[in-house]
Amino acid sequence: MWSSAAVAVPLDVVVAGAGPAGLSAAAACAAAGLSTALVAPAVRPWPATYCLWADELDAAAGPLGLDPAAARTTMAARYSPTVVRTASGGERELTRGYARLRNDAVHAALLDRFTAAGGRLVTGRVRGLLDDDGGEVAVLADGTRLAARTVLDARGGGPATAQQRAWGEVVAGPVPDLVPPDGALFMDWTALAAPGAPPAFLYGLPLDDGTVLLEATSLAARPPLPLADLRERLAALLTAHGLRPAGGAERVAIPLDAAPRPAGPGTPLGAAAGLVHPATGYSVAASLRLGPRVAAALAAGRDPRPVVRAARPRATAALLGLGLEVLLPMDAAATDAFFGAFFTLPEQEWAPYLDGGSPPSAVAGTMARVFGALSPAQRARLLRGVAGGTAARLVAGLRRARAAASGR
Ligand SMILES: Cc1cc2nc3c(=O)[nH]c(=O)nc-3n(C[C@H](O)[C@H](O)[C@H](O)COP(=O)(O)OP(=O)(O)OC[C@H]3O[C@@H](n4cnc5c(N)ncnc54)[C@H](O)[C@@H]3O)c2cc1C
């Protein structure tokens, strides 16, 4: 670990923050031959359980310099089938594989790549960013100034009014009545359903030591659901199934509608750049994909900001934000019907909605198809639930999507 005082000369890149976005970008920048410093209060394997679609990891591994074979084996657990359960649509096995990062292995591989290429680790907290003489400066809490051509700001997402929340417990496995033994339970909207209770689904993954992680998840709520409510609902489910927590609870709180960082010095990355998907809370795949693209732009002497903007096209972000507003007022039955309909679509029709980098036409197309797959009563309820302005924007957006799809 280098001290901040050791970095005296201007660098090509300073990366603030060592989450998935910061570390992957720092490793890619160093490997591209850019003199790079990574500043964070601590650089250690990420504690959260990070998942993504298996094909997303395969696509990200090569550009990140991860051994593709290791990315398929030691660096991630792969799950098949990926199961969705709703009261309205029954149980569905998705053909798309799901994966959980083995954080120790991925983190070590990225950090090795970073340090092997001469990257410098700086322990500290960035207090502010400045423009300076054609470059940028990260000012640390202890007053140290790190000057660079570009500062990448990956310090995480800001506050939000809507959040995804989850309470997770690890139990002895397997628990085949809840989670398929080698598979992932992506969403079960039936397991935690209770009269009058806000929507929450069960998420479940077998872990490497034979235990199973079960999480009671509120996909999106404004104000966020209290974690204690989710803990209680999960506890009731565990009791009903004769299961006991085996230690290692996971608490999840993901800001879903954080305002974009105001323009200024530094290029935001990851959650700081608004890459968190407003309706799923996911950003890890998008960040792993983005790091090498940003590094390539910087190595070619280009401004990285357009590359970051392209990772979340503005019109796509607007549609996904609208999708979040549609979800928020839904009660448990409407949410169940929505996801029952969503996952009746073929994978190539629902997958674009879950990727914030998709073109807006693809996202609008998914929205229109889900709307079309709902019963007339469910459609009416969905439109009644959303505020007038949102409903009008939704209907207009769907009309535009239909017109675009039919070539008019
Ligand atoms: C428990 C949990 C589970 C999640 N699971 C998933 C999942 O399965 N899939 C998925 O896609 N998303 C998931 N998310 C959501 C999201 O993808 C993560 O929050 C992800 O960590 C965001 O990555 P990031 O690198 O942008 O920011 P962060 O991971 O928040 O990293 C920010 C970094 O900046 C550092 N930092 C903060 N302030 C400063 C400062 N002033 N100076 C220097 N460094 C600073 C922090 O120490 C940290 O290293 C989950 C979130 C949580 C909380």
mmCIF file of N, CA and C in Angstrom, residues 341 366-375 379 398:
data_model
loop_
_atom_site.group_PDB
_atom_site.id
_atom_site.type_symbol
_atom_site.label_atom_id
_atom_site.label_comp_id
_atom_site.label_asym_id
_atom_site.label_seq_id
_atom_site.Cartn_x
_atom_site.Cartn_y
_atom_site.Cartn_z
ATOM 1 N N ALA A 341 -46.514 -11.582 -15.885
ATOM 2 C CA ALA A 341 -46.584 -11.220 -17.320
ATOM 3 C C ALA A 341 -45.179 -10.998 -17.890
ATOM 4 N N THR A 366 -40.172 -3.687 -24.577
ATOM 5 C CA THR A 366 -40.481 -4.614 -23.477
ATOM 6 C C THR A 366 -41.681 -4.091 -22.691
ATOM 7 N N MET A 367 -41.667 -2.774 -22.416
ATOM 8 C CA MET A 367 -42.771 -2.204 -21.628
ATOM 9 C C MET A 367 -44.101 -2.436 -22.347
ATOM 10 N N ALA A 368 -44.101 -2.208 -23.650
ATOM 11 C CA ALA A 368 -45.342 -2.365 -24.410
ATOM 12 C C ALA A 368 -45.795 -3.826 -24.395
ATOM 13 N N ARG A 369 -44.830 -4.746 -24.494
ATOM 14 C CA ARG A 369 -45.207 -6.163 -24.521
ATOM 15 C C ARG A 369 -45.719 -6.626 -23.157
ATOM 16 N N VAL A 370 -45.109 -6.148 -22.076
ATOM 17 C CA VAL A 370 -45.606 -6.528 -20.746
ATOM 18 C C VAL A 370 -47.022 -5.981 -20.569
ATOM 19 N N PHE A 371 -47.208 -4.736 -20.963
ATOM 20 C CA PHE A 371 -48.538 -4.122 -20.852
ATOM 21 C C PHE A 371 -49.553 -4.954 -21.636
ATOM 22 N N GLY A 372 -49.136 -5.366 -22.817
ATOM 23 C CA GLY A 372 -50.033 -6.170 -23.661
ATOM 24 C C GLY A 372 -50.313 -7.539 -23.071
ATOM 25 N N ALA A 373 -49.368 -8.067 -22.268
ATOM 26 C CA ALA A 373 -49.548 -9.404 -21.702
ATOM 27 C C ALA A 373 -50.421 -9.391 -20.445
ATOM 28 N N LEU A 374 -50.692 -8.184 -19.897
ATOM 29 C CA LEU A 374 -51.559 -8.100 -18.718
ATOM 30 C C LEU A 374 -53.019 -8.233 -19.139
ATOM 31 N N SER A 375 -53.850 -8.674 -18.208
ATOM 32 C CA SER A 375 -55.284 -8.735 -18.500
ATOM 33 C C SER A 375 -55.827 -7.304 -18.530
ATOM 34 N N ARG A 379 -54.329 -4.109 -16.488
ATOM 35 C CA ARG A 379 -53.881 -2.876 -17.162
ATOM 36 C C ARG A 379 -54.565 -1.654 -16.549
ATOM 37 N N LEU A 398 -45.594 4.211 -24.736
ATOM 38 C CA LEU A 398 -45.964 2.934 -25.341
ATOM 39 C C LEU A 398 -46.455 3.132 -26.776
#
